[in-house]
Short mmCIF file of C-alpha atoms (C1' of nucleotides) in Angstrom, two decimals:
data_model
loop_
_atom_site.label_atom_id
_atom_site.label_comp_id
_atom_site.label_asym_id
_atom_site.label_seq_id
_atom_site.Cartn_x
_atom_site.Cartn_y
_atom_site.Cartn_z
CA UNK A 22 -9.89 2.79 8.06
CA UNK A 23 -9.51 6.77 7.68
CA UNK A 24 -12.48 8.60 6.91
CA UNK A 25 -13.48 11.85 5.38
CA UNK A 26 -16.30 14.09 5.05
CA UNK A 27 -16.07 16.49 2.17
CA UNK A 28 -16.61 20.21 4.18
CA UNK A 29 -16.91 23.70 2.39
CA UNK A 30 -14.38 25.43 4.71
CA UNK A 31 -14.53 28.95 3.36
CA UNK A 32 -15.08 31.15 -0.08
CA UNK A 33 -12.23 32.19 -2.17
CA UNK A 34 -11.35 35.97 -2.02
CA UNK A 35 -9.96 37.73 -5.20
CA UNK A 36 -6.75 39.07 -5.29
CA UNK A 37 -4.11 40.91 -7.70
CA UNK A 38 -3.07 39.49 -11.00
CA UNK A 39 0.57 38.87 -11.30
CA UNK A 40 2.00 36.58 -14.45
CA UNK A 41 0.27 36.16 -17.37
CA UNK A 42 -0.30 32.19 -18.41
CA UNK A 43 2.01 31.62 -21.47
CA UNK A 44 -0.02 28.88 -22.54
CA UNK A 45 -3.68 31.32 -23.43
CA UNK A 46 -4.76 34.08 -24.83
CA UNK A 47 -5.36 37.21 -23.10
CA UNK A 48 -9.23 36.46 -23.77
CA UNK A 49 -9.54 34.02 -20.90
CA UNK A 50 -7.73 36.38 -18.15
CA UNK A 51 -8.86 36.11 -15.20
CA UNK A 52 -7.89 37.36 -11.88
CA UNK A 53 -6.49 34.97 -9.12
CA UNK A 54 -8.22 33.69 -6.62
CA UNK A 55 -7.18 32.71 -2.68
CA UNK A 56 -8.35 29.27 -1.26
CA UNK A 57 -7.26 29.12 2.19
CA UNK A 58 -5.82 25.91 3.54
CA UNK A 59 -8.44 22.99 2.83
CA UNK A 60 -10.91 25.13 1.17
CA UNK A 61 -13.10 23.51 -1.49
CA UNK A 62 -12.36 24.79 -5.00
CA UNK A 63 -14.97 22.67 -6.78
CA UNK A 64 -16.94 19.75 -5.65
CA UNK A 65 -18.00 16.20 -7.37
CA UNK A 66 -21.04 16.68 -9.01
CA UNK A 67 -20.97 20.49 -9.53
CA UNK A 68 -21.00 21.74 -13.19
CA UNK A 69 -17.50 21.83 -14.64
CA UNK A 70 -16.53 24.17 -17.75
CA UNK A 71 -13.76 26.04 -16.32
CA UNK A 72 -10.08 25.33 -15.54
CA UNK A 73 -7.48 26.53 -13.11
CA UNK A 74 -4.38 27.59 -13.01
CA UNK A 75 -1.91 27.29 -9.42
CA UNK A 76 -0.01 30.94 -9.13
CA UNK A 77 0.90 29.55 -5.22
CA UNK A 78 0.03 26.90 -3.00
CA UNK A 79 -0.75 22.99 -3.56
CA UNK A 80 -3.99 21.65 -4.50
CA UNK A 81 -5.42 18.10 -4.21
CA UNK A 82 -7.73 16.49 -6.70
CA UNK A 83 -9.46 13.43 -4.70
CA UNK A 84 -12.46 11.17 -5.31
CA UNK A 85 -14.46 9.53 -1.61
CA UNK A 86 -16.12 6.09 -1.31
CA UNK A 87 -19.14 6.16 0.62
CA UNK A 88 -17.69 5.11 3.54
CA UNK A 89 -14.97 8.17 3.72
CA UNK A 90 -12.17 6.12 2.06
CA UNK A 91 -10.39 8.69 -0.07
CA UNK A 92 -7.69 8.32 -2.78
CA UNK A 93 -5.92 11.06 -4.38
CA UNK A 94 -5.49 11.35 -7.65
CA UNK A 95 -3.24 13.95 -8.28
CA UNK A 96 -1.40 17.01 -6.73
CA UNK A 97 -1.24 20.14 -8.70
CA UNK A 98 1.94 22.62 -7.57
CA UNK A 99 2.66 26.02 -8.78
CA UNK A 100 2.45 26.36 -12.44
CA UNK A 101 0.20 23.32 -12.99
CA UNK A 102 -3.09 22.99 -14.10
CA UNK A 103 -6.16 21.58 -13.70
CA UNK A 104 -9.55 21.00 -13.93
CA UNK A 105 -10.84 19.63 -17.34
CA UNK A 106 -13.12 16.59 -17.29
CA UNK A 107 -15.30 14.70 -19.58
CA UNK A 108 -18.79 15.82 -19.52
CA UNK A 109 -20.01 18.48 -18.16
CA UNK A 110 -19.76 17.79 -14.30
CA UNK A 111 -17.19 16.84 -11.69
CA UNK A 112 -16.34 13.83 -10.81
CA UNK A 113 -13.84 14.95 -8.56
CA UNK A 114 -13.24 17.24 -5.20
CA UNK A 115 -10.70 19.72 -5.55
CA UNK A 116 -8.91 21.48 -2.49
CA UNK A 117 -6.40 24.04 -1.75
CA UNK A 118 -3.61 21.92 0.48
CA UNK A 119 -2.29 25.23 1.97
CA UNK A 120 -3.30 28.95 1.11
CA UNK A 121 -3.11 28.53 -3.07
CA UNK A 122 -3.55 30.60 -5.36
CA UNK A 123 -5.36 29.58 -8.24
CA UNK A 124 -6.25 31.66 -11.76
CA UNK A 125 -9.98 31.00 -12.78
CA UNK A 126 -9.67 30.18 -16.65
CA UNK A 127 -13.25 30.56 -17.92
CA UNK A 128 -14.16 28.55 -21.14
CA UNK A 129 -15.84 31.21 -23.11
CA UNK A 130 -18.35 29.68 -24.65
CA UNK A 131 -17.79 28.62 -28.70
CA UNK A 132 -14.10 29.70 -27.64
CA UNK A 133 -12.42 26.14 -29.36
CA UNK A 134 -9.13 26.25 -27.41
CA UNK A 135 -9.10 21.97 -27.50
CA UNK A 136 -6.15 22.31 -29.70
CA UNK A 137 -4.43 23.84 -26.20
CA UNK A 138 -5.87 21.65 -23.55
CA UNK A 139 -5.38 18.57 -25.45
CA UNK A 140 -1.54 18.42 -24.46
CA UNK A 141 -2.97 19.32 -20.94
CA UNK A 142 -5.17 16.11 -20.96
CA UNK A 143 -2.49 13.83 -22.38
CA UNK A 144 0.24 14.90 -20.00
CA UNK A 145 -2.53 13.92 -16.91
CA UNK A 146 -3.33 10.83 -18.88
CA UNK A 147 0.12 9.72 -18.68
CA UNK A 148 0.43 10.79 -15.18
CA UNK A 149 -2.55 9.07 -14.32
CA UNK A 150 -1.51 5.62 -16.11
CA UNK A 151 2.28 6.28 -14.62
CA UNK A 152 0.38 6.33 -11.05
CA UNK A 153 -1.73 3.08 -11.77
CA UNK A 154 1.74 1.57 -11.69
CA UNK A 155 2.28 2.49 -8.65
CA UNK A 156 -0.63 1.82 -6.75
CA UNK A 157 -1.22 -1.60 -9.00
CA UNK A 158 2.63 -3.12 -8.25
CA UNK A 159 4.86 -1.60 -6.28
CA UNK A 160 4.93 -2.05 -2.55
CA UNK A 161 5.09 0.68 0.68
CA UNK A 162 8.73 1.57 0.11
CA UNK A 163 8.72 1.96 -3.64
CA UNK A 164 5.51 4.09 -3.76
CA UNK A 165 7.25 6.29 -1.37
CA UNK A 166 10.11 6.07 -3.25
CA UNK A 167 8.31 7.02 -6.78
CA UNK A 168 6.25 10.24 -4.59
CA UNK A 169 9.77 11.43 -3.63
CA UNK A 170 10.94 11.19 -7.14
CA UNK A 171 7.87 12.88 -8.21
CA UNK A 172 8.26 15.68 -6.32
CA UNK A 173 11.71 16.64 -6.50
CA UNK A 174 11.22 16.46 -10.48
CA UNK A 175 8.97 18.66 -10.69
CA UNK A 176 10.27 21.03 -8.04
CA UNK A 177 13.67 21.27 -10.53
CA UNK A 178 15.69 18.02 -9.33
CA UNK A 179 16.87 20.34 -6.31
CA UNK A 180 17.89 18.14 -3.48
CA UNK A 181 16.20 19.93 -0.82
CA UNK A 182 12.02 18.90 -1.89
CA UNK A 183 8.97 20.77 -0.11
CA UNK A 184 5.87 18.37 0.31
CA UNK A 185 3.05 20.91 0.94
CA UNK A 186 0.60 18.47 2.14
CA UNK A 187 0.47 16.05 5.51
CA UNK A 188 1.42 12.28 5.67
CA UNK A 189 -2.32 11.54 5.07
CA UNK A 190 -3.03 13.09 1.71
CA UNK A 191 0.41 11.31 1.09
CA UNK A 192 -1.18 8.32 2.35
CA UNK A 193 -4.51 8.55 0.37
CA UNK A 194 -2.14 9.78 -2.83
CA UNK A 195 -0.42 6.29 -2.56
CA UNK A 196 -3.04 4.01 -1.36
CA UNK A 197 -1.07 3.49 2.08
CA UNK A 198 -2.06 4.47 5.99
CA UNK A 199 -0.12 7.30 7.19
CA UNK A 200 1.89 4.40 10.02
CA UNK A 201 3.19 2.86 7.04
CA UNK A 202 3.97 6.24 4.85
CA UNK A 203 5.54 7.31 8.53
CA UNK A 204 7.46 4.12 8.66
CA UNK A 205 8.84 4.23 5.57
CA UNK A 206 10.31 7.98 6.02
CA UNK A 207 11.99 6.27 8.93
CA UNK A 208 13.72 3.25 6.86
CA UNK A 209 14.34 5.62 4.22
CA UNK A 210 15.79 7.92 6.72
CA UNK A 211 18.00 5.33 8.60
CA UNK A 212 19.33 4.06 5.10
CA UNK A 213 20.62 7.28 4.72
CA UNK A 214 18.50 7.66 1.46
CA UNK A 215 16.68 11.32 2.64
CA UNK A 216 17.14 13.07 5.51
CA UNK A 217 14.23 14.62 7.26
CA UNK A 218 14.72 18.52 7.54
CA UNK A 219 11.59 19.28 9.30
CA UNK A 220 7.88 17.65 8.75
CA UNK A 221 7.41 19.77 5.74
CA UNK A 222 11.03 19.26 3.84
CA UNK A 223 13.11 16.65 3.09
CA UNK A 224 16.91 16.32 1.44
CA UNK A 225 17.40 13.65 -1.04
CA UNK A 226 20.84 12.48 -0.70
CA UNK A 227 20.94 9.30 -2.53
CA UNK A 228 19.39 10.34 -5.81
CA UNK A 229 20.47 7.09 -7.28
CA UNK A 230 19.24 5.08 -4.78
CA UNK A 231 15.80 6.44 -4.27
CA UNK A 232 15.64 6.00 -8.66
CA UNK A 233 16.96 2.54 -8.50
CA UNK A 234 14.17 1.61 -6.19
CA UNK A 235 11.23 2.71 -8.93
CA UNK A 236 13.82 1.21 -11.82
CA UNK B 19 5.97 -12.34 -8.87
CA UNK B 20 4.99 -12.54 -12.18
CA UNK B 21 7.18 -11.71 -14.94
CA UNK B 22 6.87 -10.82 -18.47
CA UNK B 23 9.07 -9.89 -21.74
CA UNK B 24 7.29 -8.03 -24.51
CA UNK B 25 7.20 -10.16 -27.59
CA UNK B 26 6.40 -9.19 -30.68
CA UNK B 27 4.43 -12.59 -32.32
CA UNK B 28 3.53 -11.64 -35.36
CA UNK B 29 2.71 -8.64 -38.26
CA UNK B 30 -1.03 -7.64 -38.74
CA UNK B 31 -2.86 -8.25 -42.55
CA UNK B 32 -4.83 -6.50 -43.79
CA UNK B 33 -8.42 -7.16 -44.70
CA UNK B 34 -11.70 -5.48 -45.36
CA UNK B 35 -13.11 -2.38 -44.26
CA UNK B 36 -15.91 -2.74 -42.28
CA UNK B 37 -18.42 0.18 -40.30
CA UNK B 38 -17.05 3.72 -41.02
CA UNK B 39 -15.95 5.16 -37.56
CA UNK B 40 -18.86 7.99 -37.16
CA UNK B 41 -16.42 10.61 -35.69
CA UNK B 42 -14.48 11.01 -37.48
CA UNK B 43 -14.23 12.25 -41.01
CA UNK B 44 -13.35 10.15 -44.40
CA UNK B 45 -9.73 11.58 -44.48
CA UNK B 46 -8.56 9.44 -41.95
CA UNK B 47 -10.12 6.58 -42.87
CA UNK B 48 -7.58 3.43 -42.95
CA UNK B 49 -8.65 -0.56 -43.69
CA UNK B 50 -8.91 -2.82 -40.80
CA UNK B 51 -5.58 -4.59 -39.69
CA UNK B 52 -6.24 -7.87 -37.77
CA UNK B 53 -4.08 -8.93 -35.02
CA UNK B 54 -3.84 -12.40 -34.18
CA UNK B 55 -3.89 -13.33 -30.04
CA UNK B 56 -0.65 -12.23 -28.34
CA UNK B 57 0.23 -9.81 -30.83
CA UNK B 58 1.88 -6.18 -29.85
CA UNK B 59 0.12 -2.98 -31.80
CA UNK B 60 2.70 -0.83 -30.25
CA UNK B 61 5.28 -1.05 -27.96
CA UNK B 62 6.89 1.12 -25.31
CA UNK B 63 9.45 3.65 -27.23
CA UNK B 64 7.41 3.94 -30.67
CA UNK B 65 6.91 6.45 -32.22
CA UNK B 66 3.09 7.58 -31.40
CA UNK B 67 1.22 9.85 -33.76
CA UNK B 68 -1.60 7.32 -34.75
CA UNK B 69 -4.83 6.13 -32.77
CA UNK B 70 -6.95 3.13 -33.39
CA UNK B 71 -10.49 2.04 -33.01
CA UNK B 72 -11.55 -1.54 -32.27
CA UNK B 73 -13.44 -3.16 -34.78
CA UNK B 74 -13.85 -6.42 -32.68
CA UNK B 75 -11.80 -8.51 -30.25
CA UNK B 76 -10.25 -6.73 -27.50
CA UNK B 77 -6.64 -5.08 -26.63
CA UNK B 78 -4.63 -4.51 -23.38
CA UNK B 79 -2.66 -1.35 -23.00
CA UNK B 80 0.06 -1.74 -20.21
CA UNK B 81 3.29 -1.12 -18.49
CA UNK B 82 5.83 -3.07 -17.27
CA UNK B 83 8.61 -2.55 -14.44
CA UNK B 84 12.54 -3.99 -15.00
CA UNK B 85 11.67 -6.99 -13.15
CA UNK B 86 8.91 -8.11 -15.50
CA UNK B 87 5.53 -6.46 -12.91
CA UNK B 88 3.30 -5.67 -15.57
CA UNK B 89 0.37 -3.18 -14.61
CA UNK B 90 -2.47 -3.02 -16.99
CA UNK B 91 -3.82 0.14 -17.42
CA UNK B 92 -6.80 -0.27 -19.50
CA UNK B 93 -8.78 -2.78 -21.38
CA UNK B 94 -10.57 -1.52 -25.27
CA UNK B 95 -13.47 -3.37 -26.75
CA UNK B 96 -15.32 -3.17 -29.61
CA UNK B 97 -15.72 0.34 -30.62
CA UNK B 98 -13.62 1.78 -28.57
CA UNK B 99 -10.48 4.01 -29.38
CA UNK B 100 -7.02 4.21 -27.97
CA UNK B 101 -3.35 5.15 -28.68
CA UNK B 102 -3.17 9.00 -28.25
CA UNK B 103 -0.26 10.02 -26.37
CA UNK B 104 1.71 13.12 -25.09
CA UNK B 105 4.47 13.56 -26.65
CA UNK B 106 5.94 11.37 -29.80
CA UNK B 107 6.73 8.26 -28.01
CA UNK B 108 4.78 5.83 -26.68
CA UNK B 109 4.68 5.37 -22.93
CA UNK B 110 3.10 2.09 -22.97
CA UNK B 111 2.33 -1.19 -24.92
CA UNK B 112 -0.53 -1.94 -26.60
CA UNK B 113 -1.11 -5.95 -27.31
CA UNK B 114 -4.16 -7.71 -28.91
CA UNK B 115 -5.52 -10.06 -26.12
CA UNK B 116 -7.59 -11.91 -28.97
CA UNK B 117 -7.47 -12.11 -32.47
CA UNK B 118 -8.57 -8.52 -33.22
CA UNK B 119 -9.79 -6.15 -36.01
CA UNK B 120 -8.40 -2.76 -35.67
CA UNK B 121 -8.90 0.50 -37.83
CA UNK B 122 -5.53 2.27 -37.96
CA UNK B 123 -6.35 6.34 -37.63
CA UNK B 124 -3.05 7.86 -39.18
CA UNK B 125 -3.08 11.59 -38.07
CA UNK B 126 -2.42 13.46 -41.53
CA UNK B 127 0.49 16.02 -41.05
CA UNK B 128 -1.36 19.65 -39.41
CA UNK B 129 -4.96 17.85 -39.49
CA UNK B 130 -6.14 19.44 -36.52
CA UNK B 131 -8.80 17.29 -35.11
CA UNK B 132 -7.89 18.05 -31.72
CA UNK B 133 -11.32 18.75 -31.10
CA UNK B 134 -12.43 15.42 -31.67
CA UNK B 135 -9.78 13.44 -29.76
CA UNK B 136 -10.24 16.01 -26.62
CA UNK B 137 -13.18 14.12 -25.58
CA UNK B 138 -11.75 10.53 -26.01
CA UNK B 139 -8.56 12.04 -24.18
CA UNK B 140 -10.37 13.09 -21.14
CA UNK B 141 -12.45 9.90 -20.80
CA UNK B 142 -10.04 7.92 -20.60
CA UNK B 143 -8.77 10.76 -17.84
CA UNK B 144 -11.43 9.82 -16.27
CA UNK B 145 -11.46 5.92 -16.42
CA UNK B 146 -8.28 6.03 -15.45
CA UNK B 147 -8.69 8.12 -12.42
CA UNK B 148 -11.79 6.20 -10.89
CA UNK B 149 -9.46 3.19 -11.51
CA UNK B 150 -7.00 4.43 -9.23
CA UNK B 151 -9.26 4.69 -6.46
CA UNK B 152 -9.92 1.19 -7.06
CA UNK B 153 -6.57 0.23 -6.90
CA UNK B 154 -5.44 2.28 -4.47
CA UNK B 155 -8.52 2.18 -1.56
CA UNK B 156 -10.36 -1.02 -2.53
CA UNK B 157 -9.76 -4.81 -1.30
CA UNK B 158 -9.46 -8.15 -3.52
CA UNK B 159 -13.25 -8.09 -3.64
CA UNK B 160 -13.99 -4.67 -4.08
CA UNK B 161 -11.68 -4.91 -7.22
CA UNK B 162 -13.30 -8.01 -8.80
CA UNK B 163 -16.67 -6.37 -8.23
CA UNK B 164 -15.62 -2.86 -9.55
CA UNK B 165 -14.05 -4.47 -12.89
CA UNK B 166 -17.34 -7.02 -13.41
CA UNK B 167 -19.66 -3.85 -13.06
CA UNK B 168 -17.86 -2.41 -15.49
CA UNK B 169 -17.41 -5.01 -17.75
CA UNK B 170 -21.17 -5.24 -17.53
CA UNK B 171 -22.16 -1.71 -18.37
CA UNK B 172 -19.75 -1.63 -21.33
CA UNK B 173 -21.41 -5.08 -22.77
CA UNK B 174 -24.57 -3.11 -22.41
CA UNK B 175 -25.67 -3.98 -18.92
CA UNK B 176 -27.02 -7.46 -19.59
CA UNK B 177 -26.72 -10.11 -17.41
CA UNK B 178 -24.53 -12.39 -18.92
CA UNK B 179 -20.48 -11.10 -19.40
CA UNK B 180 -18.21 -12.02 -21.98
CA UNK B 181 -14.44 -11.99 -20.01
CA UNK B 182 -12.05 -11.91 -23.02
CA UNK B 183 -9.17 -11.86 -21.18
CA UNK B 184 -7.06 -14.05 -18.77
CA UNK B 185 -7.31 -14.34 -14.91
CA UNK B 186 -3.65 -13.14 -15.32
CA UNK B 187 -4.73 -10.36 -17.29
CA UNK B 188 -7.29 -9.57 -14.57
CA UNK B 189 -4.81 -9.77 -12.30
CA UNK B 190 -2.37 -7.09 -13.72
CA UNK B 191 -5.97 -4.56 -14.30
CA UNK B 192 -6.36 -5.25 -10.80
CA UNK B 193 -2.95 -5.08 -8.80
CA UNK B 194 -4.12 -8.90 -7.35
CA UNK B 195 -2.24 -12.31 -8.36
CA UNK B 196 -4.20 -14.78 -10.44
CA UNK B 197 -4.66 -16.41 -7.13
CA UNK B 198 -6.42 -14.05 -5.50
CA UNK B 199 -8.34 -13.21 -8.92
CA UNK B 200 -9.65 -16.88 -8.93
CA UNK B 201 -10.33 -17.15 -5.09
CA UNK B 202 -12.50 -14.16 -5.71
CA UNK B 203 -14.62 -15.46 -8.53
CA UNK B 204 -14.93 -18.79 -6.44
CA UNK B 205 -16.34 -16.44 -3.34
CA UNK B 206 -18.67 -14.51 -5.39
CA UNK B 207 -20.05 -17.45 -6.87
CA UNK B 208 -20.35 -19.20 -3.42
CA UNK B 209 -22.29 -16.11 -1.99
CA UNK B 210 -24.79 -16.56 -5.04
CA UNK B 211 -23.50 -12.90 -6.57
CA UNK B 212 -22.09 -14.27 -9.75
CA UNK B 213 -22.56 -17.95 -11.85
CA UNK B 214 -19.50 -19.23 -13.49
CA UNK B 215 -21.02 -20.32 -16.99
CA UNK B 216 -17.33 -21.35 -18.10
CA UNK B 217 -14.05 -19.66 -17.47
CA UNK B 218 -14.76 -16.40 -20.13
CA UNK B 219 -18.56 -16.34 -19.33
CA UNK B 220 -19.78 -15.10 -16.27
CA UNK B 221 -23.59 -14.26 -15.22
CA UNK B 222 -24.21 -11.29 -13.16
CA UNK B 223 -27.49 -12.87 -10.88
CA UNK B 224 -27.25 -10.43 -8.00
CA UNK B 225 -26.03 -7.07 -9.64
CA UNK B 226 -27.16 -4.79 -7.09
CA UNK B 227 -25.36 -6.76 -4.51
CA UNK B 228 -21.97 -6.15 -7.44
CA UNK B 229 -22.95 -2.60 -7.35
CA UNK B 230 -23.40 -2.52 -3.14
CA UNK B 231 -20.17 -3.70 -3.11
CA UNK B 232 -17.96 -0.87 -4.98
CA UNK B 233 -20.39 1.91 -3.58
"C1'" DC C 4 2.52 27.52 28.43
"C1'" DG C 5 -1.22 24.59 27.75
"C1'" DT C 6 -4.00 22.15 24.08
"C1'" DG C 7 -5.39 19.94 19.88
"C1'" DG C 8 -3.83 18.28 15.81
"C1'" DT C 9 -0.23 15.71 13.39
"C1'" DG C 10 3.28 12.45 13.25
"C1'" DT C 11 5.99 8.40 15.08
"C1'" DT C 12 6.66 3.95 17.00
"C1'" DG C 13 5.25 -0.61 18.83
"C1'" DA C 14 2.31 -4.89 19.08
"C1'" DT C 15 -1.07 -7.48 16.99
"C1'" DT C 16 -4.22 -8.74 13.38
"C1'" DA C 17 -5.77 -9.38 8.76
"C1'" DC C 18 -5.35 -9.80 4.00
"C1'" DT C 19 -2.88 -10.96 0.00
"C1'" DT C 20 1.07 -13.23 -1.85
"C1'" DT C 21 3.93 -17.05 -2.45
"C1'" DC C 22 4.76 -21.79 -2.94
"C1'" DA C 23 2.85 -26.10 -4.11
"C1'" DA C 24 -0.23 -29.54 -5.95
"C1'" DG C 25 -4.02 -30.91 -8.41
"C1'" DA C 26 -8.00 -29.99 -11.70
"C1'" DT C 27 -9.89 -28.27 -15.80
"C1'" DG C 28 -9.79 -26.81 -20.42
"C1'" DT C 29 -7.94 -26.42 -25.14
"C1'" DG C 30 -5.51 -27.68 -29.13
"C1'" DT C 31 -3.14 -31.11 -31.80
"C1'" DG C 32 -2.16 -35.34 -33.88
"C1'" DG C 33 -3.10 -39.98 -34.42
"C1'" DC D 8 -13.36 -38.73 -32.57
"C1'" DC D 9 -10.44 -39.76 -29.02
"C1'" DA D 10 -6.10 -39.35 -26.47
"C1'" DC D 11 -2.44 -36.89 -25.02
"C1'" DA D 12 0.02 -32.69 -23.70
"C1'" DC D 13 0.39 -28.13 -22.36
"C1'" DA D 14 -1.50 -24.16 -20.66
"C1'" DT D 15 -4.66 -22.11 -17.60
"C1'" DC D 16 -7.20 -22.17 -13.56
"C1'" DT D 17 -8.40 -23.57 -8.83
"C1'" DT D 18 -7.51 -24.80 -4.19
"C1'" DG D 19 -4.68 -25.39 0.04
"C1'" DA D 20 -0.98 -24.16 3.41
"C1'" DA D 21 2.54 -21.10 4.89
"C1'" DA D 22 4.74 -16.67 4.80
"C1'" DG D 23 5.01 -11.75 4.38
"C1'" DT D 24 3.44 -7.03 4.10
"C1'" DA D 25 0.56 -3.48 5.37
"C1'" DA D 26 -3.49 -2.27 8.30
"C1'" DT D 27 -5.32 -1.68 12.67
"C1'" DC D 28 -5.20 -0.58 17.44
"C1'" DA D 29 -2.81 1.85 20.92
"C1'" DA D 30 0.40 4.90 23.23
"C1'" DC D 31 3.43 8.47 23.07
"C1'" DA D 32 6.09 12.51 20.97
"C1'" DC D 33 6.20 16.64 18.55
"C1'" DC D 34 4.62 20.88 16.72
"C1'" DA D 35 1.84 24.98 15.96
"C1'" DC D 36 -1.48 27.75 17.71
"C1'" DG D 37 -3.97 30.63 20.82
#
DNA sequence: CGTGGTGTTGATTACTTTCAAGATGTGTGG
DNA sequence: CCACACATCTTGAAAGTAATCAACACCACG
């Protein structure tokens, strides 16, 4: 069983401000902010309100059983966003993977900008029902299979995909142990579906296979 | 495995209007279509752009993969509301489990009541995150606790549970085979946790022992 | 060039699924 | 109201997949 401990590792530090958000209105500027690698952005149980935009970096949005099981619920890359809850506290941890980025989006308060974070909340809806399909009914090698999809979507369908985190917060993303997420890199590897570039980057080089396996 | 094909059984009637939905306002206000058991409210590929609020019975909203693995995402009871989707289609399917009473909530063309559904949105953000953790970091038991707890609290904590649904249906909430479901249910009855009054009525007798058990 | 953290691979164990049979419950028609 | 039939549920035995335990390899860092 892997275990976790949620730890405050450092404080952001503020930095420039580079492109605007397309999405809001200048109103809610705010300048980015630099988590270093698995710093705390916000914490279960801490007041929510605002919401966060990823100029660079990864970030991981995770939830911990008391005994230091963890399960990740989503990854946010550059561009994504993050952040909104019901009520008015967290029920999740947030972490920068790597050194992110990340644009503080204040609500100001009366400010009724639902109409703009409703999309927001739909599209992680979806996500989050797409993933419940993964983790409900398919096994080691299509979970895997799905991430890989996942990712290279999102990074433009490129062949070459970055995965910014480690094989654990892959592992607690898909509800495996890092062996098996290890092993199945392997037989993916050996089937000549990816090839392993370096820990940090793999090719895709059998697109069709690799969608074939999620259907 | 277990397989499905969506079928569509039958068309809803129409009968009287009940309990006025308190949020929302009389413009959207629509009679009460009844769906008998089995029946689909929406499938996969539909146009969205409507939501619905149970008036009683109880609806499954789920997925399914090409070779008939169904994963279902969430469960709606009485006065509960479901449907909204990003984008125009809908991602998922949306059955009656039991005969059921639902208020159709037609969005009128540039109604903007975005403010209203933000809240429901990010609920069910939230439901469905917690239920990945379940699904992805908890065992057979764990699961069958987790969903009785909750079960529970949304029947308004008392002791005894009304379980509209199947064991298969439990099955495809939980990622576990009907099986497993039903050994389960026989293990938490033999440890004194649970009493099966009859196969849809369950008694909670130790609930802190339930609660112990999903943390 | 060590050293600690991360990742890989192998052997074994454990849990859930699958396959199979029987029991229970529900609905229908006589 | 009872009997039959079909569907659902439960239980048992065997098989399979992923987890655990353990050792080793690799990589990044100071």
């Amino acid at each position: 069983m892997q275990a976790y401990t949620a730890s405050r590792i450092s404080l952001p530090s503020h930095s420039a401000q580079p492109s605007l958000p397309a999405a809001f209105g200048r109103e809610t500027q705010q300048p980015v902010s630099f988590f270093p690698a698995g710093s705390e952005i916000y914490a279960q149980g801490e007041k929510a309100g605002s919401f966060y935009q990823v100029e660079f970096g990864a970030v991981r949005i995770y939830r911990l059983l008391a005994d230091g099981r963890r399960q990740i619920s989503a990854f946010h890359l550059t561009g994504e966003t993050f952040g909104f809850e019901a009520g008015t506290t967290h029920h999740f941890f947030a972490e920068a993977i790597n050194g992110t980025g990340v644009r503080v989006l204040r609500l100001a308060a009366g400010a009724d900008i639902s109409h703009q974070l409703l999309p927001l909340a739909l599209k992680g809806l979806t996500r989050a029902q797409e993933h419940l399909l993964v983790l409900g009914r398919q096994n080691a090698i299509e979970r895997v299979a799905a991430f890989l999809f996942d990712m290279a979507e999102r990074q433009g369908g490129l062949r070459q995909v970055e995965l910014p985190m480690s094989r654990m917060d892959i592992g607690d993303y898909l509800g495996l142990t890092i062996e098996t997420v290890s092993r199945v890199f392997t037989r993916l590897k050996d089937k000549g579906v990816i090839r392993l570039l370096n820990l940090r980057n793999i090719e895709i080089v059998k697109h069709e296979a690799l969608q074939y396996m999620i259907e």
